């Protein structure tokens, strides 16, 4: 059995890089405040970042390209236990995929209950 890839542990940058290709493409970088996932071409497609500052995003799961996705924010005027969940870029019509979130014309959050093609 042959496998490709490499793992780099860098204590000075406080990160672990796990590459699926031996040329340094694909895989993940786990740092002290984020996890970045890359496709086989080396393009970042998902970033999970943590910043624990009241009133700002403290956890995000977003696209690198448009910064849209899931944001969890602490509410600045509330206690530290109050969190605001923000979902960017939801479909504005029912995608007809079981369990998918979407918003109607009145911006009411809905969950699709039909399977695809029904």
Short mmCIF file of N, CA and C in Angstrom, two decimals:
data_model
loop_
_atom_site.label_atom_id
_atom_site.label_comp_id
_atom_site.label_asym_id
_atom_site.label_seq_id
_atom_site.Cartn_x
_atom_site.Cartn_y
_atom_site.Cartn_z
N UNK A 1 0.84 -1.17 0.00
CA UNK A 1 0.00 0.00 0.00
C UNK A 1 0.89 1.24 0.00
N UNK A 2 0.58 2.20 -0.87
CA UNK A 2 1.34 3.43 -0.96
C UNK A 2 0.43 4.60 -0.61
N UNK A 3 0.94 5.53 0.14
CA UNK A 3 0.14 6.71 0.47
C UNK A 3 0.95 7.96 0.20
N UNK A 4 0.23 9.02 -0.10
CA UNK A 4 0.85 10.33 -0.32
C UNK A 4 0.47 11.25 0.81
N UNK A 5 1.13 12.37 0.86
CA UNK A 5 0.78 13.38 1.84
C UNK A 5 1.91 13.62 2.82
N UNK A 6 1.65 14.60 3.67
CA UNK A 6 2.62 14.91 4.70
C UNK A 6 1.94 15.66 5.82
N UNK A 7 2.54 15.61 6.99
CA UNK A 7 2.06 16.30 8.17
C UNK A 7 3.20 17.18 8.66
N UNK A 8 2.90 18.47 8.86
CA UNK A 8 3.91 19.40 9.36
C UNK A 8 3.41 19.97 10.68
N UNK A 9 4.19 19.82 11.73
CA UNK A 9 3.87 20.39 13.03
C UNK A 9 4.82 21.56 13.25
N UNK A 10 4.26 22.77 13.38
CA UNK A 10 5.07 23.98 13.50
C UNK A 10 4.76 24.66 14.84
N UNK A 11 5.54 24.36 15.89
CA UNK A 11 5.28 24.95 17.20
C UNK A 11 5.39 26.47 17.22
N UNK A 12 6.25 27.05 16.39
CA UNK A 12 6.41 28.51 16.41
C UNK A 12 5.16 29.22 15.90
N UNK A 13 4.48 28.66 14.91
CA UNK A 13 3.23 29.24 14.40
C UNK A 13 2.00 28.65 15.07
N UNK A 14 2.20 27.69 15.98
CA UNK A 14 1.11 27.01 16.68
C UNK A 14 0.09 26.43 15.71
N UNK A 15 0.60 25.65 14.73
CA UNK A 15 -0.32 25.04 13.78
C UNK A 15 0.18 23.68 13.32
N UNK A 16 -0.78 22.87 12.89
CA UNK A 16 -0.51 21.55 12.32
C UNK A 16 -1.08 21.56 10.92
N UNK A 17 -0.28 21.25 9.93
CA UNK A 17 -0.72 21.18 8.54
C UNK A 17 -0.75 19.73 8.10
N UNK A 18 -1.89 19.31 7.56
CA UNK A 18 -2.06 17.94 7.07
C UNK A 18 -2.38 18.02 5.58
N UNK A 19 -1.46 17.58 4.74
CA UNK A 19 -1.64 17.64 3.29
C UNK A 19 -1.93 16.26 2.73
N UNK A 20 -2.92 16.18 1.83
CA UNK A 20 -3.23 14.90 1.21
C UNK A 20 -2.32 14.61 0.02
N UNK A 21 -1.79 15.62 -0.62
CA UNK A 21 -0.86 15.44 -1.73
C UNK A 21 0.56 15.71 -1.29
N UNK A 22 1.52 14.97 -1.83
CA UNK A 22 2.91 15.15 -1.40
C UNK A 22 3.49 16.48 -1.86
N UNK A 23 2.80 17.15 -2.81
CA UNK A 23 3.26 18.45 -3.28
C UNK A 23 2.69 19.60 -2.44
N UNK A 24 2.03 19.29 -1.32
CA UNK A 24 1.51 20.33 -0.43
C UNK A 24 0.12 20.82 -0.79
N UNK A 25 -0.61 20.05 -1.59
CA UNK A 25 -1.98 20.45 -1.94
C UNK A 25 -2.98 19.59 -1.20
N UNK A 26 -4.18 20.12 -1.04
CA UNK A 26 -5.25 19.40 -0.35
C UNK A 26 -4.96 19.27 1.12
N UNK A 27 -6.02 19.08 1.90
CA UNK A 27 -5.84 18.83 3.31
C UNK A 27 -6.34 19.95 4.20
N UNK A 28 -5.77 20.05 5.40
CA UNK A 28 -6.24 21.00 6.40
C UNK A 28 -5.07 21.63 7.14
N UNK A 29 -5.31 22.83 7.62
CA UNK A 29 -4.36 23.48 8.53
C UNK A 29 -5.12 23.81 9.80
N UNK A 30 -4.63 23.27 10.92
CA UNK A 30 -5.26 23.48 12.21
C UNK A 30 -4.36 24.41 13.00
N UNK A 31 -4.86 25.62 13.26
CA UNK A 31 -4.08 26.61 13.99
C UNK A 31 -4.68 26.86 15.36
N UNK A 32 -4.09 27.80 16.09
CA UNK A 32 -4.57 28.06 17.44
C UNK A 32 -5.93 28.76 17.44
N UNK A 33 -6.32 29.38 16.31
CA UNK A 33 -7.62 30.05 16.28
C UNK A 33 -8.45 29.73 15.05
N UNK A 34 -8.03 28.74 14.24
CA UNK A 34 -8.82 28.41 13.06
C UNK A 34 -8.49 27.03 12.52
N UNK A 35 -9.43 26.50 11.73
CA UNK A 35 -9.21 25.28 10.96
C UNK A 35 -9.57 25.64 9.52
N UNK A 36 -8.61 25.49 8.61
CA UNK A 36 -8.83 25.77 7.19
C UNK A 36 -8.75 24.47 6.41
N UNK A 37 -9.71 24.25 5.50
CA UNK A 37 -9.73 23.04 4.69
C UNK A 37 -9.55 23.39 3.22
N UNK A 38 -8.66 22.67 2.55
CA UNK A 38 -8.30 22.95 1.17
C UNK A 38 -8.67 21.78 0.28
N UNK A 39 -9.07 22.09 -0.99
CA UNK A 39 -9.36 21.02 -1.94
C UNK A 39 -8.05 20.51 -2.54
N UNK A 40 -8.16 19.54 -3.44
CA UNK A 40 -6.96 18.93 -4.02
C UNK A 40 -6.12 19.89 -4.86
N UNK A 41 -6.71 21.03 -5.26
CA UNK A 41 -5.96 22.03 -6.02
C UNK A 41 -5.28 23.04 -5.11
N UNK A 42 -5.47 22.88 -3.80
CA UNK A 42 -4.87 23.80 -2.85
C UNK A 42 -5.69 25.04 -2.58
N UNK A 43 -6.95 25.07 -3.06
CA UNK A 43 -7.82 26.23 -2.83
C UNK A 43 -8.58 26.07 -1.53
N UNK A 44 -8.60 27.13 -0.73
CA UNK A 44 -9.33 27.13 0.53
C UNK A 44 -10.83 27.12 0.23
N UNK A 45 -11.56 26.14 0.79
CA UNK A 45 -13.01 26.11 0.57
C UNK A 45 -13.82 26.24 1.84
N UNK A 46 -13.26 25.98 3.00
CA UNK A 46 -13.98 26.16 4.26
C UNK A 46 -13.01 26.64 5.33
N UNK A 47 -13.47 27.60 6.10
CA UNK A 47 -12.65 28.11 7.19
C UNK A 47 -13.51 28.19 8.44
N UNK A 48 -13.06 27.57 9.51
CA UNK A 48 -13.72 27.66 10.81
C UNK A 48 -12.80 28.47 11.70
N UNK A 49 -13.25 29.68 12.07
CA UNK A 49 -12.40 30.62 12.78
C UNK A 49 -13.04 31.01 14.10
N UNK A 50 -12.26 31.13 15.11
CA UNK A 50 -12.78 31.56 16.40
C UNK A 50 -12.12 32.83 16.88
N UNK A 51 -12.93 33.82 17.26
CA UNK A 51 -12.44 35.05 17.86
C UNK A 51 -13.39 35.37 19.00
N UNK A 52 -12.93 35.29 20.23
CA UNK A 52 -13.80 35.46 21.39
C UNK A 52 -13.82 36.91 21.84
N UNK A 53 -14.53 37.75 21.08
CA UNK A 53 -14.64 39.16 21.39
C UNK A 53 -16.11 39.52 21.39
N UNK A 54 -16.62 40.08 22.49
CA UNK A 54 -18.04 40.43 22.59
C UNK A 54 -18.43 41.40 21.49
N UNK A 55 -19.58 41.14 20.87
CA UNK A 55 -20.10 42.02 19.83
C UNK A 55 -19.55 41.76 18.45
N UNK A 56 -18.64 40.82 18.29
CA UNK A 56 -18.07 40.49 16.99
C UNK A 56 -18.28 39.00 16.74
N UNK A 57 -18.08 38.59 15.48
CA UNK A 57 -18.14 37.16 15.19
C UNK A 57 -17.12 36.47 16.07
N UNK A 58 -17.53 35.41 16.76
CA UNK A 58 -16.52 34.68 17.51
C UNK A 58 -16.37 33.27 16.99
N UNK A 59 -17.31 32.81 16.18
CA UNK A 59 -17.12 31.58 15.43
C UNK A 59 -17.77 31.77 14.08
N UNK A 60 -17.07 31.44 13.02
CA UNK A 60 -17.65 31.53 11.68
C UNK A 60 -17.32 30.27 10.90
N UNK A 61 -18.24 29.86 10.07
CA UNK A 61 -18.02 28.79 9.10
C UNK A 61 -18.45 29.39 7.78
N UNK A 62 -17.48 29.87 7.01
CA UNK A 62 -17.80 30.66 5.83
C UNK A 62 -16.97 30.24 4.63
N UNK A 63 -17.41 30.72 3.48
CA UNK A 63 -16.66 30.56 2.25
C UNK A 63 -15.57 31.62 2.21
N UNK A 64 -14.41 31.25 1.73
CA UNK A 64 -13.31 32.20 1.62
C UNK A 64 -13.64 33.30 0.61
N UNK A 65 -14.44 32.96 -0.40
CA UNK A 65 -14.66 33.87 -1.52
C UNK A 65 -15.66 34.98 -1.20
N UNK A 66 -16.77 34.66 -0.53
CA UNK A 66 -17.76 35.70 -0.27
C UNK A 66 -18.06 35.89 1.21
N UNK A 67 -17.34 35.17 2.08
CA UNK A 67 -17.50 35.28 3.54
C UNK A 67 -18.92 34.98 4.00
N UNK A 68 -19.71 34.28 3.19
CA UNK A 68 -21.08 33.94 3.57
C UNK A 68 -21.10 32.56 4.20
N UNK A 69 -21.98 32.36 5.15
CA UNK A 69 -22.10 31.08 5.81
C UNK A 69 -22.76 31.23 7.16
N UNK A 70 -22.24 30.58 8.16
CA UNK A 70 -22.78 30.61 9.52
C UNK A 70 -21.88 31.47 10.39
N UNK A 71 -22.49 32.44 11.07
CA UNK A 71 -21.76 33.28 12.02
C UNK A 71 -22.44 33.15 13.38
N UNK A 72 -21.67 32.92 14.41
CA UNK A 72 -22.19 32.93 15.77
C UNK A 72 -21.58 34.15 16.45
N UNK A 73 -22.44 35.04 16.93
CA UNK A 73 -21.97 36.28 17.55
C UNK A 73 -22.46 36.39 18.97
N UNK A 74 -21.63 36.95 19.82
CA UNK A 74 -22.09 37.34 21.14
C UNK A 74 -22.80 38.67 20.98
N UNK A 75 -23.88 38.85 21.70
CA UNK A 75 -24.62 40.11 21.65
C UNK A 75 -23.96 41.07 22.63
N UNK A 76 -23.48 42.19 22.12
CA UNK A 76 -22.65 43.10 22.91
C UNK A 76 -23.33 43.61 24.17
N UNK A 77 -24.63 43.84 24.12
CA UNK A 77 -25.32 44.42 25.27
C UNK A 77 -25.92 43.36 26.19
N UNK A 78 -25.63 42.12 25.94
CA UNK A 78 -26.22 41.03 26.72
C UNK A 78 -25.14 40.30 27.50
N UNK A 79 -25.55 39.28 28.21
CA UNK A 79 -24.59 38.46 28.94
C UNK A 79 -23.80 37.60 27.97
N UNK A 80 -22.72 37.04 28.45
CA UNK A 80 -21.86 36.25 27.56
C UNK A 80 -22.53 34.96 27.11
N UNK A 81 -23.66 34.60 27.72
CA UNK A 81 -24.35 33.38 27.31
C UNK A 81 -25.30 33.60 26.13
N UNK A 82 -25.56 34.87 25.77
CA UNK A 82 -26.48 35.16 24.68
C UNK A 82 -25.72 35.19 23.37
N UNK A 83 -26.14 34.36 22.43
CA UNK A 83 -25.45 34.24 21.15
C UNK A 83 -26.45 34.48 20.03
N UNK A 84 -26.05 35.22 19.04
CA UNK A 84 -26.85 35.49 17.87
C UNK A 84 -26.33 34.60 16.74
N UNK A 85 -27.23 33.88 16.08
CA UNK A 85 -26.86 33.01 14.97
C UNK A 85 -27.24 33.71 13.67
N UNK A 86 -26.32 33.86 12.77
CA UNK A 86 -26.58 34.51 11.49
C UNK A 86 -26.25 33.52 10.37
N UNK A 87 -27.21 33.32 9.46
CA UNK A 87 -27.00 32.47 8.29
C UNK A 87 -27.07 33.34 7.05
N UNK A 88 -25.98 33.42 6.30
CA UNK A 88 -25.94 34.22 5.07
C UNK A 88 -26.32 33.37 3.87
N UNK A 89 -26.86 34.02 2.86
CA UNK A 89 -27.02 33.40 1.55
C UNK A 89 -27.99 32.25 1.47
N UNK A 90 -29.02 32.26 2.31
CA UNK A 90 -30.01 31.17 2.23
C UNK A 90 -30.82 31.30 0.95
N UNK A 91 -31.29 30.17 0.38
CA UNK A 91 -32.17 30.25 -0.78
C UNK A 91 -33.44 31.02 -0.43
N UNK A 92 -34.04 31.69 -1.43
CA UNK A 92 -35.26 32.45 -1.20
C UNK A 92 -36.49 31.72 -1.71
N UNK A 93 -36.31 30.48 -2.11
CA UNK A 93 -37.44 29.61 -2.43
C UNK A 93 -37.08 28.21 -1.97
N UNK A 94 -38.10 27.38 -1.79
CA UNK A 94 -37.89 26.02 -1.28
C UNK A 94 -37.00 25.22 -2.23
N UNK A 95 -35.82 24.78 -1.78
CA UNK A 95 -34.93 24.01 -2.65
C UNK A 95 -35.37 22.56 -2.86
N UNK A 96 -36.42 22.15 -2.13
CA UNK A 96 -36.97 20.80 -2.24
C UNK A 96 -35.95 19.71 -1.89
N UNK A 97 -35.12 20.04 -0.91
CA UNK A 97 -34.16 19.08 -0.38
C UNK A 97 -34.48 18.91 1.09
N UNK A 98 -34.72 17.72 1.52
CA UNK A 98 -35.12 17.42 2.89
C UNK A 98 -34.19 18.08 3.90
N UNK A 99 -34.75 18.91 4.79
CA UNK A 99 -33.99 19.51 5.86
C UNK A 99 -33.23 20.77 5.51
N UNK A 100 -33.29 21.24 4.26
CA UNK A 100 -32.56 22.45 3.86
C UNK A 100 -33.26 23.69 4.40
N UNK A 101 -32.47 24.65 4.90
CA UNK A 101 -33.02 25.92 5.36
C UNK A 101 -33.21 26.87 4.19
N UNK A 102 -34.28 27.67 4.24
CA UNK A 102 -34.52 28.70 3.23
C UNK A 102 -35.39 29.79 3.82
N UNK A 103 -35.49 30.95 3.13
CA UNK A 103 -36.28 32.08 3.61
C UNK A 103 -37.34 32.41 2.58
N UNK A 104 -38.58 32.65 3.05
CA UNK A 104 -39.62 33.07 2.11
C UNK A 104 -39.50 34.57 1.85
N UNK A 105 -40.43 35.13 1.07
CA UNK A 105 -40.38 36.54 0.68
C UNK A 105 -40.44 37.48 1.88
N UNK A 106 -41.04 37.03 2.99
CA UNK A 106 -41.13 37.85 4.20
C UNK A 106 -39.92 37.65 5.12
N UNK A 107 -38.91 36.94 4.63
CA UNK A 107 -37.69 36.61 5.38
C UNK A 107 -37.96 35.74 6.59
N UNK A 108 -38.99 34.89 6.48
CA UNK A 108 -39.29 33.91 7.52
C UNK A 108 -38.45 32.67 7.26
N UNK A 109 -37.74 32.22 8.28
CA UNK A 109 -36.88 31.04 8.14
C UNK A 109 -37.75 29.79 8.04
N UNK A 110 -37.48 28.95 7.06
CA UNK A 110 -38.25 27.73 6.83
C UNK A 110 -37.31 26.55 6.64
N UNK A 111 -37.84 25.36 6.84
CA UNK A 111 -37.09 24.12 6.60
C UNK A 111 -37.84 23.32 5.56
N UNK A 112 -37.15 22.94 4.51
CA UNK A 112 -37.76 22.16 3.45
C UNK A 112 -38.10 20.77 3.99
N UNK A 113 -39.32 20.34 3.73
CA UNK A 113 -39.74 19.03 4.25
C UNK A 113 -39.99 18.03 3.13
N UNK A 114 -39.75 18.43 1.90
CA UNK A 114 -39.95 17.52 0.77
C UNK A 114 -38.61 16.99 0.30
N UNK A 115 -38.62 15.74 -0.13
CA UNK A 115 -37.41 15.19 -0.72
C UNK A 115 -37.20 15.73 -2.11
N UNK A 116 -36.01 15.62 -2.64
CA UNK A 116 -35.68 16.11 -3.96
C UNK A 116 -36.55 15.44 -5.01
N UNK A 117 -37.10 16.22 -5.91
CA UNK A 117 -37.90 15.67 -7.02
C UNK A 117 -39.36 15.44 -6.68
N UNK A 118 -39.79 15.74 -5.45
CA UNK A 118 -41.20 15.49 -5.11
C UNK A 118 -42.03 16.74 -5.29
#
